[in-house]
Short mmCIF file of C-alpha atoms in Angstrom, two decimals:
data_model
loop_
_atom_site.label_atom_id
_atom_site.label_comp_id
_atom_site.label_asym_id
_atom_site.label_seq_id
_atom_site.Cartn_x
_atom_site.Cartn_y
_atom_site.Cartn_z
CA MET A 1 -0.02 -0.02 0.00
CA LYS A 2 1.36 3.41 -0.97
CA ARG A 3 -0.20 6.68 0.22
CA GLU A 4 0.53 10.33 -0.11
CA LEU A 5 -0.23 12.29 3.12
CA THR A 6 0.23 15.75 4.61
CA CYS A 7 1.69 15.47 8.11
CA ILE A 8 -0.46 17.25 10.64
CA ILE A 9 1.90 17.08 13.62
CA CYS A 10 3.25 20.57 13.23
CA PRO A 11 2.46 23.65 11.02
CA ARG A 12 5.23 22.80 8.63
CA GLY A 13 2.85 20.26 7.06
CA CYS A 14 5.40 18.04 5.31
CA SER A 15 4.24 16.02 2.26
CA LEU A 16 4.76 12.38 3.22
CA SER A 17 5.04 9.38 1.04
CA VAL A 18 4.17 6.17 2.96
CA ASN A 19 4.82 2.71 1.61
CA ILE A 20 3.51 -0.22 3.69
CA ASP A 21 4.27 -3.75 2.44
CA GLY A 22 3.31 -6.27 5.19
CA ALA A 23 5.48 -5.56 8.15
CA LYS A 24 7.88 -3.40 6.16
CA THR A 25 7.12 0.30 6.31
CA CYS A 26 8.87 3.20 4.61
CA VAL A 27 8.10 6.89 5.06
CA SER A 28 9.73 9.67 3.05
CA GLY A 29 9.26 13.41 2.86
CA ASN A 30 9.24 13.89 6.66
CA SER A 31 11.49 16.40 8.31
CA CYS A 32 11.54 14.75 11.74
CA PRO A 33 10.92 11.41 13.49
CA ASN A 34 7.41 12.47 14.51
CA GLY A 35 6.46 12.61 10.86
CA GLU A 36 7.55 9.05 10.30
CA LYS A 37 5.52 7.89 13.27
CA TYR A 38 2.52 9.86 12.09
CA GLY A 39 2.78 8.50 8.56
CA ILE A 40 2.77 4.86 9.65
CA GLU A 41 0.01 5.36 12.28
CA GLU A 42 -2.21 7.28 9.82
CA CYS A 43 -2.07 4.37 7.46
CA ILE A 44 -2.56 1.60 10.06
CA HIS A 45 -4.86 3.17 12.68
CA PRO A 46 -5.34 6.95 12.43
CA THR A 47 -5.90 8.80 15.73
CA ARG A 48 -6.82 12.37 16.67
CA THR A 49 -6.79 14.47 19.87
CA VAL A 50 -10.35 15.67 20.39
CA THR A 51 -10.88 19.13 21.95
CA SER A 52 -14.22 20.36 23.06
CA ILE A 53 -16.16 22.16 25.76
CA VAL A 54 -18.18 21.17 28.88
CA ARG A 55 -20.83 23.31 30.57
CA VAL A 56 -20.02 24.74 33.98
CA GLU A 57 -23.23 24.37 35.96
CA ASN A 58 -22.66 26.96 38.64
CA ARG A 59 -21.47 29.76 36.36
CA GLU A 60 -23.70 31.64 33.89
CA ASN A 61 -22.84 31.20 30.19
CA THR A 62 -19.54 29.57 31.00
CA MET A 63 -17.87 26.56 29.34
CA VAL A 64 -14.64 24.88 30.34
CA SER A 65 -12.47 23.73 27.47
CA VAL A 66 -11.35 20.06 27.58
CA LYS A 67 -9.25 17.62 25.48
CA THR A 68 -8.51 13.93 25.33
CA ALA A 69 -5.29 13.37 27.24
CA ARG A 70 -4.14 11.13 24.42
CA PRO A 71 -5.36 10.84 20.82
CA VAL A 72 -8.34 8.55 20.29
CA PRO A 73 -9.11 6.39 17.24
CA LYS A 74 -10.37 8.61 14.44
CA GLU A 75 -13.51 6.56 13.92
CA ASN A 76 -14.52 7.23 17.56
CA ILE A 77 -14.30 11.02 17.39
CA PHE A 78 -18.11 11.49 17.29
CA ASP A 79 -18.63 8.88 20.05
CA VAL A 80 -16.28 10.87 22.29
CA MET A 81 -18.07 14.10 21.40
CA GLU A 82 -21.43 12.46 22.35
CA ILE A 83 -20.07 11.58 25.79
CA ILE A 84 -18.54 15.01 26.31
CA ARG A 85 -21.76 16.68 25.28
CA LYS A 86 -23.76 14.99 27.98
CA THR A 87 -21.19 16.04 30.67
CA SER A 88 -21.24 19.08 32.94
CA VAL A 89 -18.97 20.13 35.77
CA LYS A 90 -19.00 22.45 38.82
CA ALA A 91 -16.45 25.24 39.22
CA PRO A 92 -13.76 25.56 40.41
CA VAL A 93 -11.94 23.68 37.69
CA LYS A 94 -8.12 23.65 37.23
CA ILE A 95 -6.11 22.95 34.11
CA GLY A 96 -5.34 19.17 34.01
CA ASP A 97 -8.30 18.19 36.19
CA ILE A 98 -9.72 14.87 34.98
CA ILE A 99 -13.32 15.40 33.87
CA LEU A 100 -14.02 11.88 32.60
CA THR A 101 -11.95 8.70 32.91
CA ASN A 102 -11.40 5.83 30.52
CA ILE A 103 -13.02 7.23 27.40
CA TYR A 104 -11.77 5.14 24.40
CA GLY A 105 -8.59 4.41 26.20
CA THR A 106 -7.86 7.85 27.71
CA ASP A 107 -9.15 10.58 30.01
CA ILE A 108 -10.94 13.85 29.20
CA ILE A 109 -9.04 16.63 30.98
CA ALA A 110 -9.69 20.33 31.53
CA THR A 111 -7.55 22.85 29.55
CA LYS A 112 -8.74 26.01 31.28
CA ASP A 113 -9.03 27.28 34.89
CA ILE A 114 -12.49 28.29 35.98
CA VAL A 115 -12.40 30.06 39.37
CA MET B 1 -0.47 61.13 36.64
CA ILE B 2 1.25 57.81 37.49
CA LYS B 3 4.57 56.65 36.24
CA HIS B 4 5.78 53.30 35.05
CA ASP B 5 8.95 52.28 33.16
CA ILE B 6 7.27 50.13 30.54
CA VAL B 7 3.53 50.09 29.66
CA ILE B 8 2.35 47.21 27.50
CA ILE B 9 -0.91 47.69 25.68
CA GLY B 10 -2.72 44.39 25.29
CA GLY B 11 -2.55 41.24 27.44
CA GLY B 12 -2.73 38.60 24.72
CA PRO B 13 0.15 36.26 23.79
CA ALA B 14 2.24 39.21 22.55
CA GLY B 15 1.67 41.43 25.55
CA MET B 16 2.31 38.65 28.11
CA ALA B 17 5.60 37.50 26.42
CA ALA B 18 6.76 41.13 25.95
CA ALA B 19 6.09 41.84 29.63
CA ALA B 20 8.01 38.79 30.95
CA ALA B 21 10.94 39.46 28.53
CA ALA B 22 11.18 43.13 29.60
CA TYR B 23 11.15 42.10 33.19
CA ASP B 24 13.81 39.46 32.63
CA SER B 25 15.95 42.05 30.88
CA GLY B 26 16.18 43.99 34.11
CA VAL B 27 13.36 46.51 34.14
CA LYS B 28 11.01 45.41 36.89
CA ASP B 29 8.47 48.23 36.65
CA VAL B 30 6.34 46.76 33.82
CA VAL B 31 2.57 47.02 33.58
CA ILE B 32 0.04 45.46 31.18
CA ILE B 33 -3.23 47.18 30.22
CA ASP B 34 -5.94 44.90 28.90
CA ARG B 35 -9.53 45.53 27.99
CA GLU B 36 -10.82 42.14 29.11
CA GLU B 37 -11.19 40.71 32.58
CA LYS B 38 -8.60 37.98 32.01
CA LEU B 39 -5.23 37.79 30.28
CA GLY B 40 -4.78 35.56 27.17
CA GLY B 41 -6.47 37.55 24.38
CA ILE B 42 -7.81 35.42 21.56
CA LEU B 43 -6.13 32.22 22.95
CA LYS B 44 -8.92 31.95 25.50
CA GLN B 45 -11.35 30.95 22.78
CA CYS B 46 -8.92 28.81 20.66
CA ILE B 47 -9.64 25.55 22.48
CA HIS B 48 -8.10 23.41 19.69
CA ASN B 49 -4.56 22.00 20.03
CA GLY B 50 -1.45 22.64 18.01
CA PHE B 51 0.00 25.54 19.98
CA GLY B 52 3.49 25.54 21.48
CA LEU B 53 5.21 22.84 19.42
CA HIS B 54 8.02 25.24 18.41
CA LYS B 55 8.17 27.51 21.41
CA LEU B 56 7.53 25.15 24.31
CA GLY B 57 8.28 21.77 22.71
CA LYS B 58 4.86 20.39 23.59
CA GLU B 59 1.48 20.48 21.95
CA LEU B 60 -1.05 22.58 23.88
CA THR B 61 -4.45 24.06 23.41
CA GLY B 62 -4.88 27.82 23.25
CA PRO B 63 -6.00 28.24 26.86
CA GLU B 64 -3.08 26.03 28.09
CA TYR B 65 -0.55 28.06 26.05
CA ALA B 66 -2.01 31.25 27.55
CA ALA B 67 -1.82 29.82 31.01
CA VAL B 68 1.96 29.28 30.62
CA TYR B 69 2.53 33.00 30.02
CA GLU B 70 -0.14 34.09 32.49
CA LYS B 71 1.86 32.26 35.13
CA ALA B 72 5.07 33.90 33.88
CA VAL B 73 3.42 37.34 34.29
CA ALA B 74 2.06 36.48 37.77
CA ASP B 75 5.33 34.91 38.97
CA ARG B 76 7.15 38.22 38.19
CA GLY B 77 4.55 40.24 40.01
CA ILE B 78 3.79 42.30 36.86
CA LYS B 79 0.79 44.54 37.45
CA VAL B 80 -2.21 44.12 35.15
CA PHE B 81 -4.87 46.75 34.63
CA TYR B 82 -7.92 44.64 33.69
CA GLU B 83 -11.06 45.85 31.92
CA THR B 84 -9.15 48.98 30.98
CA MET B 85 -9.25 50.48 27.52
CA VAL B 86 -6.33 52.65 26.21
CA THR B 87 -7.74 55.64 24.36
CA ASP B 88 -4.56 57.59 23.52
CA ILE B 89 -0.82 57.53 23.40
CA SER B 90 0.93 60.92 23.20
CA GLU B 91 4.18 61.69 21.51
CA GLY B 92 5.79 62.00 24.95
CA ARG B 93 4.63 58.45 25.76
CA THR B 94 1.78 59.37 28.12
CA VAL B 95 -0.81 56.61 27.90
CA THR B 96 -4.41 57.57 28.55
CA ALA B 97 -6.78 54.76 29.57
CA GLN B 98 -10.25 54.37 30.91
CA ASN B 99 -11.91 51.87 33.20
CA SER B 100 -14.79 51.80 35.79
CA GLY B 101 -12.60 53.83 38.18
CA GLY B 102 -12.36 56.70 35.70
CA ILE B 103 -9.52 58.04 33.52
CA LEU B 104 -5.96 56.96 34.08
CA LYS B 105 -2.87 58.72 32.80
CA ILE B 106 0.42 56.82 32.84
CA GLU B 107 3.71 58.38 31.96
CA ALA B 108 5.85 55.65 30.41
CA LYS B 109 9.50 55.52 29.53
CA ALA B 110 8.72 52.92 26.88
CA VAL B 111 5.48 51.58 25.39
CA VAL B 112 4.90 48.20 23.74
CA LEU B 113 2.00 47.96 21.38
CA ALA B 114 0.46 44.52 21.50
CA MET B 115 -3.22 45.10 20.65
CA GLY B 116 -3.56 42.24 18.15
CA CYS B 117 -5.88 42.27 15.22
CA ARG B 118 -9.54 42.01 14.32
CA GLU B 119 -11.59 40.25 11.66
CA ARG B 120 -12.64 41.67 8.36
CA SER B 121 -16.44 42.30 8.67
CA ARG B 122 -19.31 41.76 6.28
CA GLY B 123 -19.53 45.49 5.76
CA ALA B 124 -15.93 45.58 4.63
CA LEU B 125 -16.55 42.70 2.21
CA ASN B 126 -19.62 44.30 0.57
CA ILE B 127 -21.57 41.03 0.22
CA PRO B 128 -24.91 41.77 -1.48
CA GLY B 129 -28.22 40.52 -0.08
CA THR B 130 -30.46 40.95 2.94
CA ARG B 131 -29.23 41.58 6.49
CA PRO B 132 -30.60 38.62 8.48
CA ALA B 133 -29.37 37.14 11.78
CA GLY B 134 -26.92 34.26 11.32
CA VAL B 135 -23.97 36.06 9.69
CA TYR B 136 -20.97 35.94 12.00
CA SER B 137 -17.29 36.50 11.73
CA ALA B 138 -15.60 33.14 12.43
CA GLY B 139 -13.96 34.41 15.58
CA THR B 140 -17.25 35.75 17.02
CA ALA B 141 -18.87 32.34 16.44
CA GLN B 142 -15.80 30.73 18.03
CA LYS B 143 -16.20 32.81 21.19
CA LEU B 144 -19.97 32.30 21.33
CA ILE B 145 -19.53 28.50 21.15
CA ASN B 146 -16.29 27.82 23.02
CA CYS B 147 -16.54 30.34 25.83
CA MET B 148 -20.23 30.91 26.27
CA GLY B 149 -21.80 27.67 25.15
CA TYR B 150 -24.24 28.97 22.53
CA SER B 151 -25.25 26.98 19.49
CA VAL B 152 -24.60 29.25 16.57
CA GLY B 153 -26.22 27.29 13.77
CA LYS B 154 -27.10 23.96 12.33
CA ARG B 155 -26.31 24.26 8.63
CA VAL B 156 -23.32 26.35 7.80
CA VAL B 157 -21.48 27.88 4.85
CA ILE B 158 -18.06 29.43 5.51
CA LEU B 159 -16.63 32.13 3.33
CA GLY B 160 -12.83 32.27 3.48
CA SER B 161 -10.32 29.51 4.07
CA GLY B 162 -8.03 31.18 6.53
CA ASP B 163 -7.06 29.16 9.55
CA ILE B 164 -9.95 30.39 11.77
CA GLY B 165 -12.48 29.44 9.08
CA LEU B 166 -10.98 25.96 8.79
CA ILE B 167 -10.82 25.54 12.59
CA MET B 168 -14.49 26.63 12.87
CA ALA B 169 -15.55 24.20 10.10
CA ARG B 170 -14.22 21.39 12.36
CA ARG B 171 -15.68 22.96 15.52
CA MET B 172 -19.15 23.33 14.00
CA SER B 173 -19.05 19.75 12.65
CA LEU B 174 -18.00 18.40 16.09
CA GLN B 175 -20.91 20.37 17.69
CA GLY B 176 -23.31 18.54 15.36
CA ALA B 177 -23.80 21.13 12.67
CA LYS B 178 -23.57 20.32 8.93
CA VAL B 179 -20.89 22.39 7.22
CA GLU B 180 -22.09 22.57 3.55
CA ALA B 181 -19.09 24.29 2.08
CA VAL B 182 -16.01 26.42 2.60
CA CYS B 183 -15.69 28.94 -0.25
CA GLU B 184 -12.40 30.70 -1.04
CA ILE B 185 -12.31 33.61 -3.48
CA MET B 186 -8.60 33.00 -4.24
CA PRO B 187 -7.36 30.06 -6.34
CA TYR B 188 -5.57 28.69 -3.25
CA SER B 189 -6.28 28.44 0.47
CA GLY B 190 -5.04 31.07 2.87
CA GLY B 191 -4.75 28.40 5.70
CA LEU B 192 -2.13 25.97 6.70
CA THR B 193 -2.23 22.63 4.79
CA ARG B 194 -2.48 20.64 7.99
CA ASN B 195 -5.68 22.50 8.80
CA ILE B 196 -7.23 21.58 5.42
CA VAL B 197 -6.33 17.94 6.14
CA GLN B 198 -7.54 17.74 9.84
CA CYS B 199 -10.42 20.25 9.71
CA LEU B 200 -11.93 19.72 6.25
CA ASN B 201 -10.80 16.36 4.83
CA ASP B 202 -11.31 14.50 8.18
CA PHE B 203 -14.99 15.65 8.13
CA GLY B 204 -15.66 15.44 4.47
CA ILE B 205 -16.19 19.17 4.08
CA PRO B 206 -15.75 20.45 0.48
CA LEU B 207 -13.41 23.40 -0.23
CA TYR B 208 -14.37 25.39 -3.31
CA LEU B 209 -11.55 27.62 -4.64
CA SER B 210 -12.06 30.65 -6.81
CA THR B 211 -15.58 30.75 -5.30
CA THR B 212 -17.35 33.43 -3.34
CA VAL B 213 -20.75 34.19 -1.72
CA ALA B 214 -22.59 36.31 -4.29
CA GLU B 215 -25.73 36.87 -2.21
CA ILE B 216 -27.16 36.32 1.24
CA HIS B 217 -30.87 35.33 1.41
CA GLY B 218 -33.39 35.42 4.28
CA ARG B 219 -35.39 38.05 6.22
CA GLU B 220 -35.15 37.30 9.89
CA ARG B 221 -32.60 34.49 9.73
CA VAL B 222 -30.21 33.35 6.96
CA GLU B 223 -32.14 30.95 4.74
CA GLY B 224 -29.38 30.36 2.19
CA VAL B 225 -26.55 31.84 0.12
CA THR B 226 -25.85 32.08 -3.54
CA VAL B 227 -22.31 30.99 -4.25
CA ALA B 228 -20.52 31.49 -7.54
CA GLN B 229 -17.13 31.01 -9.14
CA VAL B 230 -15.03 34.07 -9.91
CA ASP B 231 -12.79 34.92 -12.84
CA GLN B 232 -9.19 35.94 -12.47
CA ASN B 233 -10.25 39.46 -11.64
CA ARG B 234 -12.35 38.03 -8.81
CA ARG B 235 -15.58 38.99 -10.60
CA VAL B 236 -18.56 36.62 -10.22
CA ILE B 237 -19.25 34.43 -13.28
CA GLU B 238 -23.06 34.65 -13.56
CA GLU B 239 -23.66 31.24 -15.06
CA THR B 240 -21.89 29.47 -12.16
CA LYS B 241 -24.25 30.81 -9.55
CA ARG B 242 -25.92 28.15 -7.35
CA TYR B 243 -28.05 28.27 -4.18
CA ILE B 244 -27.05 26.53 -0.93
CA PRO B 245 -29.66 26.40 1.80
CA CYS B 246 -28.14 27.22 5.24
CA ASP B 247 -28.96 29.08 8.44
CA THR B 248 -25.46 30.38 9.21
CA LEU B 249 -22.73 32.09 7.22
CA LEU B 250 -19.29 32.41 8.84
CA LEU B 251 -16.76 34.92 7.51
CA SER B 252 -13.06 34.18 7.68
CA CYS B 253 -11.80 36.75 5.25
CA GLY B 254 -8.66 38.06 6.71
CA LEU B 255 -7.31 39.78 9.81
CA ILE B 256 -6.51 43.45 10.16
CA PRO B 257 -4.00 44.70 12.73
CA GLU B 258 -5.83 46.95 15.20
CA ASN B 259 -3.81 50.11 14.82
CA GLU B 260 -6.23 52.94 15.59
CA LEU B 261 -4.08 53.92 18.62
CA THR B 262 -0.91 53.67 16.61
CA SER B 263 -2.13 55.87 13.73
CA THR B 264 -3.71 58.47 16.08
CA ALA B 265 -0.32 58.74 17.78
CA GLY B 266 1.11 59.59 14.33
CA ILE B 267 3.25 56.47 14.09
CA PRO B 268 3.84 55.57 10.43
CA LEU B 269 2.28 52.29 9.24
CA SER B 270 3.10 49.99 6.35
CA ALA B 271 0.52 49.91 3.59
CA VAL B 272 1.20 46.18 3.12
CA THR B 273 1.22 44.75 6.68
CA SER B 274 -1.11 47.48 8.10
CA GLY B 275 1.25 47.41 11.05
CA ALA B 276 3.89 49.89 12.15
CA LEU B 277 7.21 50.24 10.28
CA VAL B 278 9.81 48.84 12.63
CA ASP B 279 13.53 48.11 12.91
CA GLU B 280 15.03 44.83 14.12
CA HIS B 281 14.27 45.76 17.75
CA ARG B 282 10.59 46.15 16.74
CA GLN B 283 10.94 49.84 17.54
CA THR B 284 8.50 51.99 15.54
CA GLU B 285 9.50 55.32 14.01
CA HIS B 286 8.59 56.88 17.32
CA GLU B 287 11.46 56.46 19.72
CA GLY B 288 10.62 54.34 22.74
CA ILE B 289 7.45 52.83 21.23
CA PHE B 290 7.72 49.21 20.19
CA ALA B 291 5.28 46.85 18.46
CA CYS B 292 4.86 43.10 18.31
CA GLY B 293 2.44 40.28 17.55
CA ASN B 294 -0.58 40.56 15.35
CA VAL B 295 -0.81 44.32 15.67
CA LEU B 296 2.57 44.46 13.85
CA GLN B 297 1.98 41.69 11.28
CA VAL B 298 -0.61 38.94 11.23
CA HIS B 299 1.11 35.68 12.21
CA ASP B 300 0.12 32.09 11.43
CA LEU B 301 1.50 30.66 14.74
CA VAL B 302 1.30 31.98 18.26
CA ASP B 303 4.77 30.56 18.82
CA TYR B 304 6.25 33.18 16.49
CA VAL B 305 4.16 35.92 18.16
CA SER B 306 5.83 35.01 21.47
CA ASP B 307 9.25 35.11 19.78
CA GLU B 308 8.53 38.57 18.32
CA ALA B 309 7.19 39.84 21.56
CA GLU B 310 10.33 38.78 23.37
CA ILE B 311 12.37 40.85 20.98
CA ALA B 312 10.11 43.91 21.58
CA GLY B 313 10.02 43.42 25.36
CA LYS B 314 13.82 43.03 25.68
CA SER B 315 14.38 46.02 23.38
CA ALA B 316 11.98 48.18 25.38
CA ALA B 317 13.98 47.28 28.53
CA GLU B 318 17.26 48.10 26.78
CA TYR B 319 15.77 51.45 25.71
CA VAL B 320 14.73 52.26 29.30
CA LYS B 321 18.19 51.33 30.52
CA GLY B 322 19.70 53.74 27.92
CA ASN B 323 21.34 50.95 25.86
CA LEU B 324 19.38 51.37 22.69
CA HIS B 325 20.88 54.31 20.75
CA SER B 326 19.67 55.68 17.50
CA ALA B 327 21.87 54.23 14.78
CA VAL B 328 22.33 54.18 11.05
CA THR B 329 19.75 52.07 9.40
CA VAL B 330 19.23 50.58 5.94
CA LYS B 331 15.77 49.87 4.50
CA THR B 332 14.57 46.47 3.53
CA ALA B 333 12.35 45.76 0.54
CA ALA B 334 10.28 43.05 -1.02
CA GLY B 335 11.69 41.80 -4.38
CA ASN B 336 10.40 39.29 -6.93
CA GLY B 337 7.71 37.00 -5.47
CA VAL B 338 7.82 38.55 -2.02
CA ARG B 339 4.87 40.59 -0.61
CA TYR B 340 6.62 42.16 2.39
CA VAL B 341 9.69 41.97 4.55
CA LEU B 342 9.76 42.76 8.22
CA PRO B 343 11.62 44.53 9.86
CA GLN B 344 11.39 47.35 7.36
CA ARG B 345 14.76 48.80 8.35
CA VAL B 346 17.81 47.33 10.08
CA THR B 347 20.72 48.81 11.91
CA VAL B 348 24.06 48.49 10.20
CA PRO B 349 26.10 46.88 11.41
CA PRO B 350 23.76 45.11 13.88
CA LYS B 351 24.96 43.65 17.21
CA GLU B 352 23.32 40.24 16.52
CA ASP B 353 22.20 38.13 13.61
CA ILE B 354 18.93 39.45 12.09
CA SER B 355 15.99 37.30 11.10
CA LEU B 356 13.95 38.72 8.24
CA PHE B 357 10.27 37.69 8.16
CA LEU B 358 8.44 37.62 4.90
CA ARG B 359 5.34 36.41 2.97
CA VAL B 360 5.21 35.45 -0.66
CA THR B 361 2.73 36.77 -3.23
CA GLN B 362 1.32 33.45 -4.42
CA PRO B 363 2.00 29.73 -3.95
CA PHE B 364 5.27 28.43 -5.34
CA GLY B 365 6.97 24.99 -5.53
CA LYS B 366 10.64 24.75 -4.56
CA VAL B 367 12.16 28.26 -4.25
CA ARG B 368 15.46 29.88 -3.56
CA TYR B 369 15.40 33.09 -1.48
CA THR B 370 18.17 35.64 -1.99
CA VAL B 371 18.89 38.52 0.38
CA LYS B 372 20.90 41.16 -1.42
CA SER B 373 22.20 44.65 -0.84
CA GLY B 374 23.23 46.15 -4.23
CA ASP B 375 25.10 43.24 -5.88
CA GLU B 376 26.22 41.63 -2.56
CA VAL B 377 24.42 38.50 -1.51
CA LEU B 378 23.90 38.52 2.27
CA ALA B 379 22.05 35.24 2.58
CA ALA B 380 20.32 32.60 0.53
CA ALA B 381 17.91 29.85 1.51
CA VAL B 382 16.09 27.06 -0.32
CA ARG B 383 12.63 25.91 0.70
CA LEU B 384 10.62 22.94 -0.78
CA LYS B 385 7.49 25.09 -1.07
CA ALA B 386 6.21 28.59 -0.36
CA ALA B 387 2.64 29.76 0.24
CA PRO B 388 1.08 33.11 1.18
CA GLY B 389 -0.41 31.54 4.24
CA GLU B 390 2.91 30.51 5.65
CA MET B 391 5.34 33.14 7.02
CA GLU B 392 8.98 32.54 6.05
CA LYS B 393 12.02 33.45 8.08
CA ILE B 394 15.53 33.98 6.75
CA THR B 395 18.38 34.67 9.16
CA VAL B 396 21.29 36.85 8.08
CA LYS B 397 24.56 36.74 10.03
CA ALA B 398 25.53 39.94 11.76
CA GLU B 399 28.94 40.06 10.12
CA ARG B 400 27.27 40.01 6.66
CA PHE B 401 26.01 43.59 7.18
CA LYS B 402 29.52 45.09 7.29
CA ASN B 403 29.93 47.91 4.79
CA ILE B 404 26.32 47.72 3.70
CA ASN B 405 24.65 50.96 2.78
CA GLU B 406 22.19 50.04 -0.02
CA GLU B 407 18.63 48.88 0.41
CA ILE B 408 18.38 45.16 1.38
CA THR B 409 16.05 43.21 -0.89
CA VAL B 410 14.65 39.75 -0.46
CA SER B 411 13.53 38.10 -3.61
CA LEU B 412 12.74 34.46 -4.77
CA GLU B 413 13.17 32.38 -7.78
CA GLU B 414 11.65 28.99 -8.47
CA VAL B 415 14.17 26.18 -8.78
CA GLN B 416 13.91 22.59 -10.02
#
């Protein structure tokens, strides 16, 4: 299998050429090791970090931003969103607080302080 | 009248990094004035990730990146005037500001402009049609959704493929809306390629190039838009018009540095960047007044905003300490394929290497940049591709500026 990809790890956006032949993988066009890792993973099992928002119950018109602590399988992005959508929290919230545990293999954590 | 050594106008990424850098350069009496109730500027609403890879070596969301610098400001005990709006800067560097307590006058030894930029509005774009609810700038929609929790719309068309438009296409999709199309009047996208991949392709959102919104329909609320292809002069081609039903139109059609204060103060601006004309210290043509971040030039990455702000903050401190003397400068200029070069003038000879920042006029394949003064080549660099949406940086060694007195031009040529 041969695929042409754009690396999304950093803004440089290298054009990658990925060749996968059984257990043998070959990535070219990348400028760093992260690009090689991305190229292989994107072909075998693509993942994404999901970022979203959770309502803060005890503050008017206030949302706390959250993210998956680790990337989740790309095909589960909308499943993760559905779970996040049904969630709400109470302030105070600190950056790094775990909002939900064990969601598709990772946690949902806060990315903003709400005093 | 109160007195402070350095007054920084704006508490976004540029203002925070400039404040910390000024403090670390030995001037402790630094204050930040911000119009909002919390530091961080636009980062507060940029909840997506991808910030900090260059500057901090880790991938953060906007609020997390802001928190790093907010802590840097707090740790240094730098005073912040919140919910305070600066209304005037005088020639003698007296800053007038206003908040609920009344009018504030601060006499500053140096001022750093870090007011950021704002979005081009529907009015500025002259889109024909009715004036219903449901037309938002992409950043306004971003704030309404991400900070305040409103649902902005269910069926969306986005005009403009700048990064904010692309990010909002993904955000709206994740929130359950259907993004029908992203239309871009230019024949190429203004956003980063990675954002086209992860914001549009991931969600199956079509990007129509050389296409614009020709009319907005609906009385109370947007009911649809007419989109059409444009010719090379960006004029609508009538026979390509088609109707897309939608309840929301987001505009992501460019950012404009917010320089009302700067121009009122009489500080000369560049017609290309819409920011102040600066030297390598980011000093404007008014002594002791510096500029950095999106008020100086619109950046693609916050990491580079922080870098630029550190230069401005450090230079402001050096100015206050009396170490920044007026010197002989040479102008820089944009040559073939280059839209602008910043800084617009450099000290010769400089004390340190100088990085020249530039944008190209259109997308190119592999290019070679040449930095020349007269016939002398000061630096050259090869890049695999060049795009107007991606700022380029070329560093020239300090010793290369010896005996230079002619304008410094950066140009590019395509290579095989």
